[in-house]
Amino acid sequence: MAAAFLYCVCQVGAEAALKREVSARRPELRPAFARPGLVTFKAEGAAVDADQDPGSPLVRAWGASLGPAADHEAVFRALRGACPKGQAIRLQVFERDRWRPGEEPAGFAYGAAAAELRARLVAAWPEDLALAEGEAAAAGEWIADVILGEEGEPWLVGHHRHVGRRSAHPGGRIPVAEAPEAPSRAYYKLEEAIAWSAAPLRAGDVAVELGSAPGGASYALLRRGLAVHGIDPGAMDPRVLAFAGPEGPRFTHHACTMGQVQRSDLPRDLHWLISDVNLAPQIALQTLRRLGARPRRALLGVLCTLKLDDWKALRHLPGWLRQIEAMGMIEVAVTQLPRNRMELFAYGLTAAGVARRGRPAVAAAAP
Ligand SMILES: C[S@@+](CC[C@H](N)C(=O)[O-])C[C@H]1O[C@@H](n2cnc3c(N)ncnc32)[C@H](O)[C@@H]1O
């Protein structure tokens, strides 16, 4: 799909790093208009292929940018000029990030303003443009994107085809049902991670989590029916410690640093290795590798938060992904999840993990 401009959305604070990353990998793109959480690029010379991944894990969603629109008619005009005639368009309206993740005003959640505008656009939708029902994208569909910012700011209109590893959700914002009882926001991070990676976790699996306290991620795993070995010298939330299935408590706390845990302290059949430890990724990955090293025949995958000191640390990413691959993973990919802060999420699946998921491995998305 040819485009003269691209838009990319990302977390607030990542814009400059995203520009550097995309400009380095796609020299035909030159940074243009930007707002917090939103960067556009102009194609130098000929139009660029908007289907092609811009090549940075900081890009949560992207598409062809059709320019600003101040009213409904301007949105429809832009779409008429760009979308193929006679093909249904799926409308995705979303808000660009306006605060760093976790720093939103108390009680604020993205989505209300977008839902309201979407309803107004649908009500005014013209007959000459076919509209697909619903928001979540299916493979190959054409999506109209309308991006909201501050009140009074023109919307940005874009469009894209739902191909490749794009999120099906507007702006790549993965919906996770509220769980106010979860011990920490890591609950939401892990739920987003599972949704994005499509990691096939099942009740009865055994997971080890490095950096498990206070227990949001462990809580998400326990709720899904997994048994969890959490390694952290910090205190675990009592709800996690007390979480019991029909066969009794399912959480085991190794209240020590990960360096003090021996392979023999963990069950032989481990299915998932998870890390959210707030240490340099190479250290976390070394420990995952030590604890997960063969023979771990049951191992299905690794889900790992990679903590960054600053955006410059992105230069180490190819090496970190190779470390994950070296754990026997045949599919490895990385992104910045909506709720990730100065961190990325990477996962790997073994051949058994891919087989259980039931969809062929996608090529490693290592930059
Ligand atoms: C971001 S917090 C983890 C949040 C947690 N995953 C949750 O779901 O609530 C990072 C954790 O890493 C732990 N940590 C730091 N160094 C560690 C080490 N060497 N071994 C184990 N845990 C460590 C800290 O105690 C802290 O609880």
CSV table of C-alpha atoms and ligand atoms in Angstrom, one decimal:
chain,number,residue,atom,x,y,z
A,1,MET,CA,0.0,0.0,0.0
A,2,ALA,CA,1.7,3.2,-1.2
A,3,ALA,CA,1.8,6.3,1.1
A,4,ALA,CA,3.5,9.7,1.0
A,5,PHE,CA,3.3,10.0,4.8
A,6,LEU,CA,3.3,7.4,7.6
A,7,TYR,CA,2.1,7.8,11.2
A,8,CYS,CA,3.5,5.9,14.1
A,9,VAL,CA,2.1,5.8,17.7
A,10,CYS,CA,4.3,5.1,20.7
A,11,GLN,CA,4.4,5.9,24.4
A,12,VAL,CA,5.0,9.5,25.6
A,13,GLY,CA,8.7,10.1,25.9
A,14,ALA,CA,9.8,7.6,23.2
A,15,GLU,CA,9.2,9.9,20.2
A,16,ALA,CA,12.8,11.0,19.7
A,17,ALA,CA,14.1,7.5,20.1
A,18,LEU,CA,11.5,6.2,17.7
A,19,LYS,CA,12.5,8.9,15.1
A,20,ARG,CA,16.2,7.8,15.4
A,21,GLU,CA,15.3,4.1,15.1
A,22,VAL,CA,13.0,4.5,12.2
A,23,SER,CA,15.3,6.9,10.3
A,24,ALA,CA,18.2,4.6,10.8
A,25,ARG,CA,16.3,1.5,9.4
A,26,ARG,CA,14.2,3.3,6.8
A,27,PRO,CA,16.4,6.1,5.4
A,28,GLU,CA,13.6,6.9,2.8
A,29,LEU,CA,11.5,8.3,5.7
A,30,ARG,CA,12.1,11.7,7.1
A,31,PRO,CA,10.5,12.8,10.4
A,32,ALA,CA,7.6,15.3,9.9
A,33,PHE,CA,4.8,16.5,12.2
A,34,ALA,CA,4.9,15.1,15.8
A,35,ARG,CA,2.9,15.3,19.0
A,36,PRO,CA,3.4,13.4,22.3
A,37,GLY,CA,2.8,9.7,21.5
A,38,LEU,CA,2.5,10.4,17.7
A,39,VAL,CA,5.2,10.8,15.1
A,40,THR,CA,4.7,11.1,11.4
A,41,PHE,CA,7.2,10.6,8.6
A,42,LYS,CA,7.3,11.9,5.0
A,43,ALA,CA,8.5,9.6,2.2
A,44,GLU,CA,11.5,11.1,0.5
A,45,GLY,CA,10.9,10.9,-3.3
A,46,ALA,CA,8.6,8.1,-4.3
A,47,ALA,CA,5.8,6.9,-2.0
A,48,VAL,CA,6.7,4.2,0.6
A,49,ASP,CA,4.9,0.9,1.3
A,50,ALA,CA,2.8,1.6,4.4
A,51,ASP,CA,2.4,-2.2,5.0
A,52,GLN,CA,6.1,-2.5,5.8
A,53,ASP,CA,6.9,-2.6,9.5
A,54,PRO,CA,8.7,0.7,10.3
A,55,GLY,CA,11.3,-1.5,12.1
A,56,SER,CA,11.3,-0.3,15.7
A,57,PRO,CA,9.7,-2.1,18.7
A,58,LEU,CA,8.8,1.4,20.0
A,59,VAL,CA,6.1,1.7,17.2
A,60,ARG,CA,2.9,0.3,18.7
A,61,ALA,CA,0.8,1.0,15.6
A,62,TRP,CA,1.3,2.6,12.2
A,63,GLY,CA,-0.3,3.3,8.9
A,64,ALA,CA,-0.5,5.8,6.1
A,65,SER,CA,-1.2,9.3,7.3
A,66,LEU,CA,-3.9,11.2,5.4
A,67,GLY,CA,-3.5,14.4,7.3
A,68,PRO,CA,-5.5,16.4,9.9
A,69,ALA,CA,-9.3,16.6,9.9
A,70,ALA,CA,-11.4,19.1,11.9
A,71,ASP,CA,-14.8,17.6,11.2
A,72,HIS,CA,-16.6,14.5,10.0
A,73,GLU,CA,-16.7,15.6,6.4
A,74,ALA,CA,-13.0,16.0,6.3
A,75,VAL,CA,-12.6,12.5,7.7
A,76,PHE,CA,-14.9,11.0,5.0
A,77,ARG,CA,-13.2,13.1,2.2
A,78,ALA,CA,-9.8,11.8,3.2
A,79,LEU,CA,-11.0,8.2,3.3
A,80,ARG,CA,-12.8,8.5,-0.1
A,81,GLY,CA,-9.5,9.6,-1.7
A,82,ALA,CA,-7.5,6.8,-0.2
A,83,CYS,CA,-9.5,3.6,0.4
A,84,PRO,CA,-10.4,1.2,-2.4
A,85,LYS,CA,-13.9,1.6,-3.8
A,86,GLY,CA,-16.5,-0.9,-2.8
A,87,GLN,CA,-14.5,-2.5,0.0
A,88,ALA,CA,-15.7,-2.3,3.5
A,89,ILE,CA,-13.6,-0.2,5.8
A,90,ARG,CA,-13.3,-0.9,9.5
A,91,LEU,CA,-13.3,2.2,11.6
A,92,GLN,CA,-10.8,2.4,14.5
A,93,VAL,CA,-10.8,5.5,16.6
A,94,PHE,CA,-8.2,5.9,19.3
A,95,GLU,CA,-6.5,8.4,21.5
A,96,ARG,CA,-2.8,9.0,21.3
A,97,ASP,CA,-0.9,8.6,24.6
A,98,ARG,CA,-0.9,11.9,26.5
A,99,TRP,CA,1.0,10.8,29.6
A,100,ARG,CA,3.8,8.4,30.3
A,101,PRO,CA,2.3,4.9,31.1
A,102,GLY,CA,1.2,4.8,34.7
A,103,GLU,CA,1.2,8.7,35.0
A,104,GLU,CA,-2.3,9.3,33.8
A,105,PRO,CA,-4.5,11.4,36.1
A,106,ALA,CA,-6.2,9.4,38.8
A,107,GLY,CA,-9.3,7.6,37.4
A,108,PHE,CA,-8.4,8.4,33.8
A,109,ALA,CA,-8.6,5.6,31.2
A,110,TYR,CA,-8.1,5.9,27.5
A,111,GLY,CA,-11.1,5.0,25.4
A,112,ALA,CA,-14.1,7.1,26.5
A,113,ALA,CA,-13.3,10.1,24.1
A,114,ALA,CA,-12.5,7.7,21.3
A,115,ALA,CA,-15.7,5.7,21.8
A,116,GLU,CA,-17.8,8.9,21.8
A,117,LEU,CA,-16.2,10.2,18.5
A,118,ARG,CA,-16.5,6.8,16.9
A,119,ALA,CA,-20.3,6.7,17.7
A,120,ARG,CA,-20.6,10.2,16.1
A,121,LEU,CA,-18.7,9.2,13.0
A,122,VAL,CA,-20.7,6.0,12.6
A,123,ALA,CA,-24.0,8.0,12.9
A,124,ALA,CA,-22.9,10.4,10.2
A,125,TRP,CA,-21.2,7.7,8.0
A,126,PRO,CA,-21.9,8.4,4.3
A,127,GLU,CA,-23.6,5.8,2.0
A,128,ASP,CA,-20.9,5.8,-0.6
A,129,LEU,CA,-18.3,4.4,1.9
A,130,ALA,CA,-19.0,0.8,3.1
A,131,LEU,CA,-18.5,0.4,6.9
A,132,ALA,CA,-17.5,-2.9,8.5
A,133,GLU,CA,-19.2,-3.6,11.8
A,134,GLY,CA,-17.1,-3.6,15.0
A,135,GLU,CA,-13.6,-2.5,15.8
A,136,ALA,CA,-11.2,-5.5,16.0
A,137,ALA,CA,-9.4,-6.0,12.7
A,138,ALA,CA,-9.3,-9.3,10.8
A,139,ALA,CA,-6.5,-10.3,8.4
A,140,GLY,CA,-6.4,-8.4,5.2
A,141,GLU,CA,-9.0,-5.8,6.1
A,142,TRP,CA,-8.8,-2.1,5.4
A,143,ILE,CA,-8.8,0.0,8.5
A,144,ALA,CA,-9.6,3.7,8.8
A,145,ASP,CA,-7.7,5.3,11.7
A,146,VAL,CA,-8.9,8.4,13.4
A,147,ILE,CA,-6.4,9.6,16.1
A,148,LEU,CA,-7.5,12.0,18.8
A,149,GLY,CA,-5.3,14.3,20.9
A,150,GLU,CA,-6.1,17.2,23.2
A,151,GLU,CA,-9.5,18.7,23.2
A,152,GLY,CA,-9.8,21.1,20.2
A,153,GLU,CA,-6.8,19.6,18.4
A,154,PRO,CA,-7.6,18.4,14.8
A,155,TRP,CA,-7.8,14.6,14.5
A,156,LEU,CA,-5.3,12.8,12.5
A,157,VAL,CA,-6.8,10.5,9.8
A,158,GLY,CA,-4.9,7.5,8.6
A,159,HIS,CA,-5.5,4.1,7.1
A,160,HIS,CA,-3.8,0.7,7.0
A,161,ARG,CA,-4.3,-2.8,5.9
A,162,HIS,CA,-4.4,-5.4,8.7
A,163,VAL,CA,-1.4,-7.4,7.6
A,164,GLY,CA,1.7,-8.8,9.3
A,165,ARG,CA,2.2,-8.5,13.0
A,166,ARG,CA,-0.1,-5.6,13.6
A,167,SER,CA,-2.4,-5.4,16.6
A,168,ALA,CA,-6.0,-6.0,15.8
A,169,HIS,CA,-7.0,-3.3,18.3
A,170,PRO,CA,-7.2,0.5,17.7
A,171,GLY,CA,-3.8,2.1,18.2
A,172,GLY,CA,-2.4,-1.2,19.4
A,173,ARG,CA,-4.0,-0.6,22.8
A,174,ILE,CA,-4.7,-4.1,24.1
A,175,PRO,CA,-7.9,-4.3,26.1
A,176,VAL,CA,-7.5,-5.9,29.5
A,177,ALA,CA,-10.5,-6.1,31.8
A,178,GLU,CA,-10.0,-4.1,35.1
A,179,ALA,CA,-8.8,-6.2,38.0
A,180,PRO,CA,-8.8,-3.8,41.0
A,181,GLU,CA,-7.8,-6.5,43.4
A,182,ALA,CA,-4.6,-7.3,41.4
A,183,PRO,CA,-1.5,-6.7,43.7
A,184,SER,CA,0.3,-4.5,41.1
A,185,ARG,CA,0.1,-3.1,37.6
A,186,ALA,CA,2.4,-5.9,36.5
A,187,TYR,CA,-0.9,-7.9,36.2
A,188,TYR,CA,-1.9,-5.7,33.3
A,189,LYS,CA,1.5,-5.9,31.7
A,190,LEU,CA,1.5,-9.7,31.8
A,191,GLU,CA,-2.0,-9.9,30.4
A,192,GLU,CA,-1.0,-7.5,27.6
A,193,ALA,CA,2.1,-9.7,27.0
A,194,ILE,CA,0.1,-12.9,26.8
A,195,ALA,CA,-2.4,-11.3,24.4
A,196,TRP,CA,0.3,-9.7,22.1
A,197,SER,CA,2.5,-12.9,22.0
A,198,ALA,CA,-0.4,-15.3,21.8
A,199,ALA,CA,1.7,-17.5,24.2
A,200,PRO,CA,-0.4,-20.6,24.7
A,201,LEU,CA,-0.4,-20.7,28.5
A,202,ARG,CA,-2.8,-23.4,30.0
A,203,ALA,CA,-4.2,-24.4,33.3
A,204,GLY,CA,-1.9,-26.9,34.9
A,205,ASP,CA,1.3,-25.4,33.4
A,206,VAL,CA,4.2,-24.5,35.7
A,207,ALA,CA,5.8,-21.1,35.5
A,208,VAL,CA,8.8,-19.5,37.2
A,209,GLU,CA,8.9,-15.8,37.6
A,210,LEU,CA,12.1,-13.8,38.4
A,211,GLY,CA,11.2,-10.6,40.3
A,212,SER,CA,7.7,-11.7,41.4
A,213,ALA,CA,7.0,-9.3,44.3
A,214,PRO,CA,4.4,-8.0,45.1
A,215,GLY,CA,2.7,-10.3,42.7
A,216,GLY,CA,0.5,-8.8,39.9
A,217,ALA,CA,2.0,-11.0,37.2
A,218,SER,CA,1.9,-14.1,39.5
A,219,TYR,CA,-1.7,-13.3,40.2
A,220,ALA,CA,-2.5,-13.2,36.5
A,221,LEU,CA,-0.9,-16.7,36.1
A,222,LEU,CA,-2.6,-18.1,39.1
A,223,ARG,CA,-6.0,-16.9,37.9
A,224,ARG,CA,-5.2,-18.7,34.6
A,225,GLY,CA,-4.7,-22.0,36.6
A,226,LEU,CA,-0.9,-22.1,36.4
A,227,ALA,CA,1.3,-23.2,39.3
A,228,VAL,CA,3.9,-20.4,40.0
A,229,HIS,CA,7.3,-20.4,41.5
A,230,GLY,CA,8.1,-16.8,42.3
A,231,ILE,CA,11.7,-15.7,43.0
A,232,ASP,CA,12.1,-12.4,44.8
A,233,PRO,CA,13.5,-11.4,48.2
A,234,GLY,CA,10.6,-8.9,48.5
A,235,ALA,CA,7.3,-9.7,50.2
A,236,MET,CA,4.6,-11.3,48.2
A,237,ASP,CA,1.0,-10.1,48.5
A,238,PRO,CA,-1.0,-12.3,50.9
A,239,ARG,CA,-3.6,-12.9,48.1
A,240,VAL,CA,-1.0,-14.5,46.0
A,241,LEU,CA,0.5,-16.6,48.8
A,242,ALA,CA,-3.0,-17.8,49.7
A,243,PHE,CA,-4.2,-18.4,46.1
A,244,ALA,CA,-5.4,-22.0,46.1
A,245,GLY,CA,-6.8,-24.3,43.4
A,246,PRO,CA,-8.8,-27.5,44.0
A,247,GLU,CA,-5.5,-29.2,44.9
A,248,GLY,CA,-4.2,-26.6,47.3
A,249,PRO,CA,-2.0,-23.5,47.1
A,250,ARG,CA,-0.4,-23.0,43.7
A,251,PHE,CA,2.2,-20.3,44.6
A,252,THR,CA,5.7,-21.2,45.9
A,253,HIS,CA,7.8,-18.3,47.1
A,254,HIS,CA,11.5,-18.5,46.8
A,255,ALA,CA,12.3,-15.5,49.1
A,256,CYS,CA,15.8,-14.9,47.9
A,257,THR,CA,17.7,-13.4,45.0
A,258,MET,CA,17.6,-15.3,41.7
A,259,GLY,CA,21.3,-16.0,42.0
A,260,GLN,CA,20.6,-18.1,45.1
A,261,VAL,CA,18.2,-20.4,43.4
A,262,GLN,CA,19.5,-23.6,42.1
A,263,ARG,CA,18.0,-25.6,39.2
A,264,SER,CA,17.2,-28.3,41.7
A,265,ASP,CA,15.0,-25.9,43.7
A,266,LEU,CA,12.5,-25.9,40.9
A,267,PRO,CA,10.3,-28.6,39.4
A,268,ARG,CA,11.9,-30.5,36.6
A,269,ASP,CA,8.9,-29.9,34.3
A,270,LEU,CA,8.8,-26.2,33.8
A,271,HIS,CA,6.7,-24.8,31.0
A,272,TRP,CA,7.2,-21.0,31.2
A,273,LEU,CA,10.1,-18.8,32.2
A,274,ILE,CA,9.0,-15.3,33.1
A,275,SER,CA,11.1,-12.3,34.2
A,276,ASP,CA,10.1,-8.9,35.4
A,277,VAL,CA,13.2,-8.4,37.5
A,278,ASN,CA,14.4,-4.8,37.7
A,279,LEU,CA,18.0,-5.6,36.7
A,280,ALA,CA,19.9,-5.2,33.5
A,281,PRO,CA,18.4,-7.5,30.8
A,282,GLN,CA,21.7,-9.4,30.2
A,283,ILE,CA,21.7,-10.4,33.9
A,284,ALA,CA,18.0,-11.5,33.9
A,285,LEU,CA,18.6,-13.4,30.7
A,286,GLN,CA,21.6,-15.2,32.0
A,287,THR,CA,19.6,-16.4,34.9
A,288,LEU,CA,16.7,-17.5,32.7
A,289,ARG,CA,19.2,-19.4,30.6
A,290,ARG,CA,20.7,-21.1,33.7
A,291,LEU,CA,17.4,-22.1,35.2
A,292,GLY,CA,15.9,-23.0,31.8
A,293,ALA,CA,18.9,-24.8,30.3
A,294,ARG,CA,18.3,-28.3,28.8
A,295,PRO,CA,17.2,-30.8,29.8
A,296,ARG,CA,13.9,-28.8,30.3
A,297,ARG,CA,11.9,-30.9,27.9
A,298,ALA,CA,8.6,-29.4,28.9
A,299,LEU,CA,9.7,-25.8,28.3
A,300,LEU,CA,7.3,-23.9,26.0
A,301,GLY,CA,8.5,-20.4,26.2
A,302,VAL,CA,10.0,-17.3,27.8
A,303,LEU,CA,8.2,-14.1,28.6
A,304,CYS,CA,10.6,-11.3,29.5
A,305,THR,CA,10.4,-7.7,30.5
A,306,LEU,CA,13.6,-6.0,29.3
A,307,LYS,CA,14.3,-3.0,31.6
A,308,LEU,CA,16.1,-0.1,29.8
A,309,ASP,CA,18.3,2.5,31.6
A,310,ASP,CA,17.6,4.9,28.8
A,311,TRP,CA,16.6,4.6,25.1
A,312,LYS,CA,20.3,4.3,24.1
A,313,ALA,CA,20.1,0.8,25.6
A,314,LEU,CA,18.1,-0.2,22.6
A,315,ARG,CA,21.4,-0.8,20.8
A,316,HIS,CA,21.8,-4.0,22.9
A,317,LEU,CA,18.5,-5.4,21.8
A,318,PRO,CA,19.8,-7.6,19.0
A,319,GLY,CA,22.1,-9.3,21.5
A,320,TRP,CA,19.3,-9.8,24.0
A,321,LEU,CA,17.1,-11.4,21.4
A,322,ARG,CA,19.9,-13.7,20.4
A,323,GLN,CA,20.2,-14.7,24.1
A,324,ILE,CA,16.5,-15.6,24.1
A,325,GLU,CA,16.9,-17.6,20.8
A,326,ALA,CA,19.9,-19.4,22.4
A,327,MET,CA,17.5,-20.8,25.0
A,328,GLY,CA,16.0,-23.0,22.2
A,329,MET,CA,13.3,-20.6,21.1
A,330,ILE,CA,12.3,-20.9,17.4
A,331,GLU,CA,10.1,-17.7,17.5
A,332,VAL,CA,11.3,-14.6,19.1
A,333,ALA,CA,9.7,-11.1,19.0
A,334,VAL,CA,9.8,-7.9,20.9
A,335,THR,CA,7.6,-4.8,21.3
A,336,GLN,CA,6.8,-2.0,23.7
A,337,LEU,CA,3.5,-2.9,25.2
A,338,PRO,CA,1.1,-0.1,26.1
A,339,ARG,CA,1.8,-0.5,29.8
A,340,ASN,CA,5.5,-0.9,29.5
A,341,ARG,CA,7.4,2.0,30.9
A,342,MET,CA,11.2,2.4,30.2
A,343,GLU,CA,11.2,-1.3,29.2
A,344,LEU,CA,10.3,-3.6,26.3
A,345,PHE,CA,8.6,-7.0,26.3
A,346,ALA,CA,10.2,-9.9,24.4
A,347,TYR,CA,9.1,-13.5,24.2
A,348,GLY,CA,10.3,-16.7,22.7
A,349,LEU,CA,8.5,-19.9,22.0
A,350,THR,CA,10.1,-23.4,21.7
A,351,ALA,CA,9.0,-25.7,18.9
A,352,ALA,CA,6.6,-27.3,21.4
A,353,GLY,CA,5.2,-23.9,22.3
A,354,VAL,CA,4.6,-23.1,18.7
A,355,ALA,CA,3.0,-26.5,18.1
A,356,ARG,CA,0.7,-26.0,21.1
A,357,ARG,CA,-0.3,-22.5,19.8
A,358,GLY,CA,-1.3,-24.2,16.5
A,359,ARG,CA,0.0,-21.4,14.2
A,360,PRO,CA,3.3,-21.7,12.4
A,361,ALA,CA,6.3,-19.8,13.7
A,362,VAL,CA,6.7,-16.3,12.4
A,363,ALA,CA,10.2,-15.2,11.5
A,364,ALA,CA,12.1,-13.7,14.4
A,365,ALA,CA,11.4,-10.0,14.5
A,366,ALA,CA,14.9,-9.2,15.7
A,367,PRO,CA,16.0,-5.8,14.4
B,1,LIG,C1,9.0,-4.5,38.7
B,1,LIG,S1,9.2,-5.3,40.2
B,1,LIG,C2,8.3,-6.8,39.9
B,1,LIG,C3,6.9,-6.7,39.9
B,1,LIG,C4,6.2,-8.1,39.9
B,1,LIG,N1,6.5,-8.9,38.7
B,1,LIG,C5,4.7,-8.1,40.1
B,1,LIG,O1,4.1,-8.8,39.3
B,1,LIG,O2,4.2,-7.4,41.0
B,1,LIG,C6,10.9,-5.9,40.2
B,1,LIG,C7,11.2,-6.9,41.3
B,1,LIG,O3,12.5,-7.4,41.0
B,1,LIG,C8,13.0,-7.8,42.3
B,1,LIG,N2,14.4,-8.1,42.2
B,1,LIG,C9,15.5,-7.2,42.1
B,1,LIG,N3,16.7,-7.9,42.1
B,1,LIG,C10,16.4,-9.2,42.2
B,1,LIG,C11,17.2,-10.4,42.3
B,1,LIG,N4,18.5,-10.3,42.2
B,1,LIG,N5,16.5,-11.6,42.4
B,1,LIG,C12,15.2,-11.6,42.5
B,1,LIG,N6,14.4,-10.5,42.4
B,1,LIG,C13,15.0,-9.3,42.3
B,1,LIG,C14,12.6,-6.7,43.2
B,1,LIG,O4,12.7,-7.1,44.6
B,1,LIG,C15,11.3,-6.3,42.7
B,1,LIG,O5,10.2,-6.9,43.5
